[in-house]
Short mmCIF file of C-alpha atoms in Angstrom, two decimals:
data_model
loop_
_atom_site.label_atom_id
_atom_site.label_comp_id
_atom_site.label_asym_id
_atom_site.label_seq_id
_atom_site.Cartn_x
_atom_site.Cartn_y
_atom_site.Cartn_z
CA MET L 1 0.00 0.00 0.00
CA GLU L 2 2.84 2.35 0.81
CA SER L 3 4.42 1.80 -2.59
CA ILE L 4 1.11 2.52 -4.30
CA ASP L 5 0.75 5.82 -2.41
CA LEU L 6 4.30 6.82 -3.37
CA THR L 7 3.57 6.02 -7.00
CA ARG L 8 0.38 8.13 -6.98
CA GLU L 9 2.19 11.04 -5.37
CA LYS L 10 4.95 10.82 -7.99
CA GLU L 11 2.34 10.84 -10.77
CA ARG L 12 0.72 13.93 -9.31
CA GLU L 13 4.10 15.67 -9.16
CA GLU L 14 4.73 14.89 -12.82
CA GLU L 15 1.30 16.19 -13.84
CA THR L 16 1.40 19.40 -11.82
CA GLY L 17 5.12 20.06 -11.92
CA ALA L 18 5.24 20.41 -8.13
CA PRO L 19 4.71 18.18 -5.12
CA GLU L 20 1.28 17.90 -3.55
CA GLY L 21 2.30 20.15 -0.68
CA GLY L 22 3.32 22.85 -3.19
CA ALA L 23 -0.13 22.75 -4.77
CA LYS L 24 -1.67 23.33 -1.36
CA LYS L 25 0.65 26.24 -0.78
CA ARG L 26 -0.31 27.77 -4.14
CA ARG L 27 -3.99 27.39 -3.32
CA LYS L 28 -3.44 29.03 0.04
CA LYS L 29 -1.53 31.91 -1.54
CA PHE L 30 -4.25 32.37 -4.15
CA SER L 31 -6.83 32.56 -1.36
CA GLN L 32 -4.81 35.24 0.42
CA ASP L 33 -4.61 37.28 -2.79
CA ASP L 34 -8.36 37.02 -3.15
CA THR L 35 -8.81 38.27 0.39
CA ILE L 36 -6.49 41.23 -0.20
CA PHE L 37 -8.34 42.12 -3.40
CA TYR L 38 -11.68 41.81 -1.64
CA TYR L 39 -10.72 44.20 1.14
CA ALA L 40 -9.05 46.57 -1.31
CA VAL L 41 -12.31 46.84 -3.29
CA LEU L 42 -14.34 47.42 -0.13
CA ALA L 43 -11.91 49.93 1.35
CA TRP L 44 -12.97 52.88 -0.84
CA PRO L 45 -16.77 52.69 -0.31
CA ILE L 46 -16.28 52.00 3.40
CA LEU L 47 -13.99 55.02 3.65
CA GLN L 48 -16.55 57.16 1.85
CA PHE L 49 -19.29 55.91 4.18
CA ILE L 50 -17.22 56.74 7.25
CA VAL L 51 -16.16 60.20 6.04
CA PHE L 52 -19.30 61.42 4.28
CA TYR L 53 -21.95 59.74 6.44
CA VAL L 54 -20.70 58.75 9.89
CA LEU L 55 -18.31 61.63 10.56
CA THR L 56 -20.62 64.26 9.08
CA ARG L 57 -23.50 63.02 11.25
CA VAL L 58 -21.33 62.98 14.34
CA ASN L 59 -20.09 66.47 13.53
CA ALA L 60 -23.66 67.71 13.03
CA VAL L 61 -24.64 66.36 16.46
CA LEU L 62 -21.64 68.06 18.05
CA TYR L 63 -22.59 71.37 16.41
CA SER L 64 -25.94 71.17 18.22
CA PHE L 65 -24.16 71.61 21.55
CA GLN L 66 -21.51 74.12 20.48
CA THR L 67 -21.42 77.90 20.39
CA TYR L 68 -18.75 79.20 18.08
CA ASP L 69 -17.32 82.68 18.64
CA VAL L 70 -16.20 84.11 15.31
CA LEU L 71 -14.08 86.86 16.88
CA THR L 72 -12.10 84.71 19.28
CA ASN L 73 -12.34 81.51 17.24
CA THR L 74 -13.34 79.56 20.37
CA VAL L 75 -15.99 76.93 21.02
CA THR L 76 -18.09 76.62 24.16
CA TRP L 77 -20.43 73.76 24.99
CA THR L 78 -24.06 74.50 25.76
CA PHE L 79 -27.53 72.97 25.65
CA SER L 80 -29.21 76.25 24.74
CA HIS L 81 -29.33 75.57 21.00
CA VAL L 82 -31.43 72.44 21.51
CA GLU L 83 -33.74 74.37 23.85
CA ASN L 84 -34.12 77.17 21.32
CA ALA L 85 -34.76 74.69 18.53
CA PHE L 86 -37.47 72.98 20.58
CA ARG L 87 -39.08 76.35 21.34
CA LEU L 88 -39.04 77.37 17.68
CA MET L 89 -40.50 74.07 16.49
CA THR L 90 -43.33 74.09 19.02
CA SER L 91 -44.32 77.76 19.21
CA GLU L 92 -43.14 79.76 16.19
CA LEU L 93 -45.71 79.91 13.38
CA GLU L 94 -43.07 79.61 10.65
CA TYR L 95 -41.79 76.30 12.01
CA THR L 96 -45.19 74.82 12.85
CA SER L 97 -46.22 75.71 9.29
CA MET L 98 -43.17 73.86 7.96
CA MET L 99 -44.13 70.81 10.00
CA GLY L 100 -47.65 70.88 8.58
CA ALA L 101 -46.43 71.33 5.00
CA THR L 102 -43.90 68.50 5.44
CA LEU L 103 -46.53 66.09 6.68
CA LYS L 104 -49.04 67.07 3.99
CA PHE L 105 -46.49 66.67 1.22
CA PHE L 106 -45.45 63.30 2.61
CA VAL L 107 -48.95 61.90 3.11
CA LEU L 108 -50.13 62.96 -0.34
CA THR L 109 -47.05 61.94 -2.32
CA VAL L 110 -46.67 58.57 -0.59
CA GLY L 111 -50.38 57.90 -0.15
CA ILE L 112 -51.16 58.63 -3.81
CA GLY L 113 -47.85 57.81 -5.46
CA THR L 114 -47.40 54.33 -3.97
CA PRO L 115 -50.77 52.84 -5.07
CA LEU L 116 -50.51 54.48 -8.50
CA GLY L 117 -46.93 53.28 -8.87
CA LEU L 118 -47.98 49.72 -8.08
CA LEU L 119 -50.86 49.85 -10.57
CA PHE L 120 -48.67 51.28 -13.34
CA ALA L 121 -46.00 48.69 -12.56
CA TYR L 122 -48.57 45.90 -12.87
CA TYR L 123 -49.80 47.35 -16.16
CA VAL L 124 -46.25 47.53 -17.54
CA SER L 125 -45.27 44.07 -16.24
CA LYS L 126 -48.22 42.55 -18.09
CA LYS L 127 -46.99 44.21 -21.31
CA MET L 128 -50.37 45.71 -22.04
CA PHE L 129 -51.09 48.33 -24.72
CA ALA L 130 -48.35 51.02 -24.92
CA SER L 131 -46.71 49.68 -21.76
CA GLY L 132 -43.25 50.29 -23.23
CA ALA L 133 -44.08 53.92 -23.97
CA PHE L 134 -45.48 54.38 -20.48
CA ARG L 135 -42.29 52.94 -19.03
CA VAL L 136 -40.12 55.41 -20.95
CA LEU L 137 -42.35 58.41 -20.14
CA LEU L 138 -42.52 57.56 -16.45
CA PHE L 139 -38.78 56.99 -16.16
CA LEU L 140 -37.88 60.09 -18.19
CA PRO L 141 -37.91 62.50 -15.18
CA SER L 142 -35.33 60.28 -13.46
CA ILE L 143 -32.96 60.58 -16.43
CA ILE L 144 -33.21 64.31 -17.12
CA SER L 145 -31.70 66.82 -14.70
CA ALA L 146 -34.01 67.86 -11.87
CA ILE L 147 -33.51 71.55 -12.68
CA VAL L 148 -34.34 70.97 -16.35
CA MET L 149 -37.48 69.01 -15.48
CA ALA L 150 -38.58 71.67 -12.98
CA THR L 151 -38.02 74.42 -15.56
CA ILE L 152 -40.03 72.59 -18.23
CA TYR L 153 -42.85 71.81 -15.80
CA GLN L 154 -42.96 75.37 -14.47
CA PHE L 155 -43.08 76.81 -17.98
CA PHE L 156 -45.96 74.48 -18.84
CA VAL L 157 -48.14 75.19 -15.78
CA GLU L 158 -47.34 78.92 -15.71
CA ARG L 159 -47.55 79.84 -19.40
CA ALA L 160 -48.57 77.01 -21.68
CA LEU L 161 -51.53 75.69 -19.69
CA PRO L 162 -53.20 79.11 -19.14
CA GLU L 163 -52.82 79.82 -22.86
CA ILE L 164 -54.34 76.44 -23.76
CA VAL L 165 -57.30 77.13 -21.46
CA TYR L 166 -57.76 80.56 -23.03
CA GLN L 167 -57.66 79.19 -26.58
CA ILE L 168 -60.22 76.47 -25.81
CA PHE L 169 -62.56 78.14 -23.29
CA ASN L 170 -61.74 81.82 -23.85
CA VAL L 171 -61.07 82.19 -20.12
CA ARG L 172 -58.01 83.77 -18.57
CA ILE L 173 -56.54 81.92 -15.58
CA LYS L 174 -53.45 82.46 -13.46
CA GLY L 175 -50.48 80.20 -13.66
CA LEU L 176 -50.91 77.21 -11.39
CA MET L 177 -47.80 78.03 -9.37
CA GLU L 178 -48.56 81.74 -9.30
CA ASN L 179 -52.04 81.10 -7.92
CA PRO L 180 -51.85 80.43 -4.14
CA ASP L 181 -54.92 78.18 -4.34
CA THR L 182 -53.33 75.77 -6.84
CA ARG L 183 -49.63 76.11 -5.95
CA PHE L 184 -49.52 73.32 -3.38
CA GLY L 185 -51.46 70.82 -5.47
CA THR L 186 -49.28 71.57 -8.49
CA LEU L 187 -46.14 70.75 -6.50
CA VAL L 188 -47.71 67.56 -5.13
CA PHE L 189 -48.57 66.43 -8.66
CA TYR L 190 -45.01 67.11 -9.81
CA ASN L 191 -43.49 65.10 -6.95
CA ILE L 192 -45.79 62.17 -7.63
CA TRP L 193 -44.94 62.27 -11.33
CA VAL L 194 -41.16 62.47 -10.96
CA GLY L 195 -41.27 59.80 -8.27
CA PHE L 196 -42.92 57.29 -10.60
CA GLY L 197 -39.75 56.43 -12.53
CA VAL L 198 -37.69 54.56 -9.96
CA ASN L 199 -40.73 53.17 -8.15
CA VAL L 200 -42.36 51.76 -11.26
CA LEU L 201 -39.07 50.33 -12.49
CA MET L 202 -38.37 48.55 -9.20
CA TYR L 203 -41.93 47.29 -8.81
CA THR L 204 -41.98 46.11 -12.42
CA ASN L 205 -38.74 44.19 -12.01
CA ALA L 206 -40.05 42.60 -8.82
CA MET L 207 -43.30 41.57 -10.53
CA SER L 208 -41.36 40.16 -13.48
CA GLY L 209 -39.64 37.78 -11.08
CA ILE L 210 -42.92 36.12 -10.07
CA SER L 211 -43.11 32.54 -11.30
CA SER L 212 -45.22 32.15 -14.42
CA GLU L 213 -46.52 28.86 -13.03
CA VAL L 214 -48.10 30.69 -10.10
CA ILE L 215 -49.80 33.14 -12.47
CA GLU L 216 -51.04 30.38 -14.76
CA SER L 217 -52.38 28.42 -11.80
CA ALA L 218 -54.31 31.46 -10.60
CA ARG L 219 -55.77 32.04 -14.05
CA LEU L 220 -56.89 28.41 -14.25
CA ASP L 221 -58.69 28.96 -10.95
CA GLY L 222 -60.52 31.90 -12.50
CA ALA L 223 -58.55 34.80 -11.03
CA THR L 224 -59.23 38.11 -12.76
CA GLY L 225 -56.62 40.79 -13.33
CA ILE L 226 -57.45 42.74 -10.18
CA ARG L 227 -57.52 39.58 -8.05
CA GLU L 228 -54.20 38.50 -9.51
CA PHE L 229 -52.74 41.89 -8.63
CA TRP L 230 -54.17 41.96 -5.11
CA PHE L 231 -53.70 38.35 -4.00
CA ILE L 232 -50.59 37.29 -5.94
CA SER L 233 -48.47 40.14 -7.27
CA LEU L 234 -48.78 42.48 -4.31
CA PRO L 235 -48.02 39.88 -1.59
CA LEU L 236 -45.05 38.49 -3.53
CA ILE L 237 -43.43 41.93 -3.98
CA TYR L 238 -44.33 43.03 -0.45
CA PRO L 239 -40.66 43.20 0.67
CA THR L 240 -39.93 45.67 -2.15
CA VAL L 241 -42.92 47.82 -1.21
CA THR L 242 -41.96 47.87 2.46
CA THR L 243 -38.39 48.87 1.58
CA PHE L 244 -39.64 51.93 -0.31
CA LEU L 245 -42.08 52.86 2.46
CA ILE L 246 -39.50 52.54 5.22
CA THR L 247 -37.03 54.60 3.20
CA SER L 248 -39.70 57.27 2.68
CA PHE L 249 -40.33 57.55 6.41
CA ALA L 250 -36.59 57.66 7.12
CA THR L 251 -36.19 60.66 4.78
CA LEU L 252 -39.36 62.39 5.93
CA PHE L 253 -37.64 65.53 7.24
CA THR L 254 -34.76 65.64 4.76
CA ASN L 255 -36.90 65.44 1.62
CA GLN L 256 -37.39 68.97 0.26
CA PHE L 257 -39.96 67.73 -2.31
CA ASN L 258 -38.17 69.60 -5.14
CA ILE L 259 -39.16 72.99 -3.74
CA TYR L 260 -35.66 74.40 -4.13
CA SER L 261 -35.67 73.49 -7.83
CA PHE L 262 -38.65 75.83 -8.35
CA TYR L 263 -38.09 78.66 -5.89
CA GLY L 264 -34.40 78.67 -5.04
CA GLY L 265 -33.69 80.51 -1.80
CA SER L 266 -37.07 82.29 -1.53
CA VAL L 267 -40.18 80.17 -1.09
CA PRO L 268 -43.78 81.42 -0.68
CA ALA L 269 -45.38 81.03 2.71
CA GLY L 270 -47.21 77.82 3.47
CA ILE L 271 -45.30 75.38 1.27
CA GLY L 272 -41.82 75.36 2.81
CA THR L 273 -40.82 72.03 4.35
CA PHE L 274 -38.16 71.12 6.89
CA GLY L 275 -36.14 69.42 4.19
CA TYR L 276 -36.12 72.66 2.22
CA TYR L 277 -35.33 74.69 5.33
CA LEU L 278 -32.35 72.53 6.35
CA PHE L 279 -30.90 72.60 2.83
CA ASN L 280 -31.49 76.28 2.21
CA ALA L 281 -30.34 77.45 5.66
CA THR L 282 -27.14 75.42 5.41
CA GLU L 283 -26.49 76.70 1.89
CA GLN L 284 -26.99 80.32 2.94
CA ALA L 285 -25.09 80.12 6.24
CA SER L 286 -22.20 82.58 6.15
CA SER L 287 -20.20 81.18 9.08
CA ARG L 288 -19.84 78.17 11.32
CA ALA L 289 -21.68 80.04 14.10
CA GLU L 290 -24.98 79.64 12.21
CA TYR L 291 -24.72 75.86 12.00
CA SER L 292 -25.55 75.26 15.66
CA ILE L 293 -29.27 76.07 15.53
CA ILE L 294 -29.64 74.29 12.18
CA SER L 295 -27.96 71.18 13.60
CA ALA L 296 -30.11 71.35 16.73
CA ILE L 297 -33.30 71.42 14.65
CA GLY L 298 -31.99 68.51 12.59
CA LEU L 299 -31.22 66.58 15.78
CA LEU L 300 -34.75 67.04 17.10
CA LEU L 301 -36.21 65.99 13.76
CA THR L 302 -34.05 62.86 13.87
CA CYS L 303 -35.45 62.10 17.33
CA ILE L 304 -38.91 62.15 15.72
CA ALA L 305 -38.08 60.32 12.49
CA LEU L 306 -36.02 57.49 14.01
CA PRO L 307 -38.66 55.95 16.32
CA LEU L 308 -41.34 56.62 13.68
CA THR L 309 -39.32 54.71 11.07
CA LEU L 310 -38.67 51.82 13.44
CA PHE L 311 -42.36 51.65 14.33
CA VAL L 312 -43.39 51.63 10.67
CA ARG L 313 -40.83 48.90 9.98
CA TRP L 314 -42.21 46.80 12.84
CA LEU L 315 -45.79 47.41 11.72
CA LEU L 316 -45.10 46.47 8.09
CA ASN L 317 -43.23 43.33 9.10
CA LYS L 318 -46.09 42.37 11.42
CA PHE L 319 -48.58 42.44 8.55
CA ASP L 320 -46.26 40.77 6.05
CA PRO L 321 -48.52 38.43 4.00
CA THR L 322 -45.66 36.11 3.08
CA GLU L 323 -44.89 32.95 5.01
CA ASP L 324 -41.71 34.37 6.51
CA GLY L 325 -43.52 37.45 7.71
CA ALA L 326 -46.26 35.35 9.31
CA GLN L 327 -43.68 33.39 11.22
#
């Protein structure tokens, strides 16, 4: 037996050009190279995450408790900025109005946009009439620059649409964004429209992954289109839907709802949101001393958004119609 083993080892050496132990060493070295390459690829995105997400968030929290003296270039620690931010958010009309506008924008865009996005995605996934054209038109706002889209939309609702109404009905109307009564609804419609692209694309891809056997079985059992959508497609893409909803709640107070694209640094009363305020105030801040109150307001908003997002996540997982969710 020993001679047979020696013969086999010699044959392996002749075939590979190295003893069996050498082959193991080469495999081990190759594995180490793979590990080095793996960590080298991950190093850059991890570094970006640490610098542009973790450190910036930590720095923003620290700003909330700092008072910076421009003249002496010194920093003192205080809790007064958080107290002032809480007072502004609970008593000042400007800030309570921003809270109301933020919540209204969110409820309408998510409450209307999500069901419509799911219906359009189902329509496109079934390759019904002109579904390809709908897919391109809905995804177009996600391809074109946000400023370009806002400019085109504003020109249409401010100039083109009033002229069309006048030519057809011989009635002069104000531009929809100029008119205070229609301004808010016009912005809501725009946000729903531009939000369709990514949502519909993701929902469509998720629906396309549903097994054709499941669909055929439902049709044999007499399921109509609406029943197929409600009892098969929607439950099977539920994880995708919940991901979008949780992300929406997480960005509730940082989403400016494209207001800056239309109004820049001066927004009419009643439609400014906290997302717009945080972006605009930071952009217009002339020194580090102005960051403290902005950071304090952002910190308080985070204290509201974080538990709300976790609660929504728990609630959506609790009502997960899939087998895993039920367990």
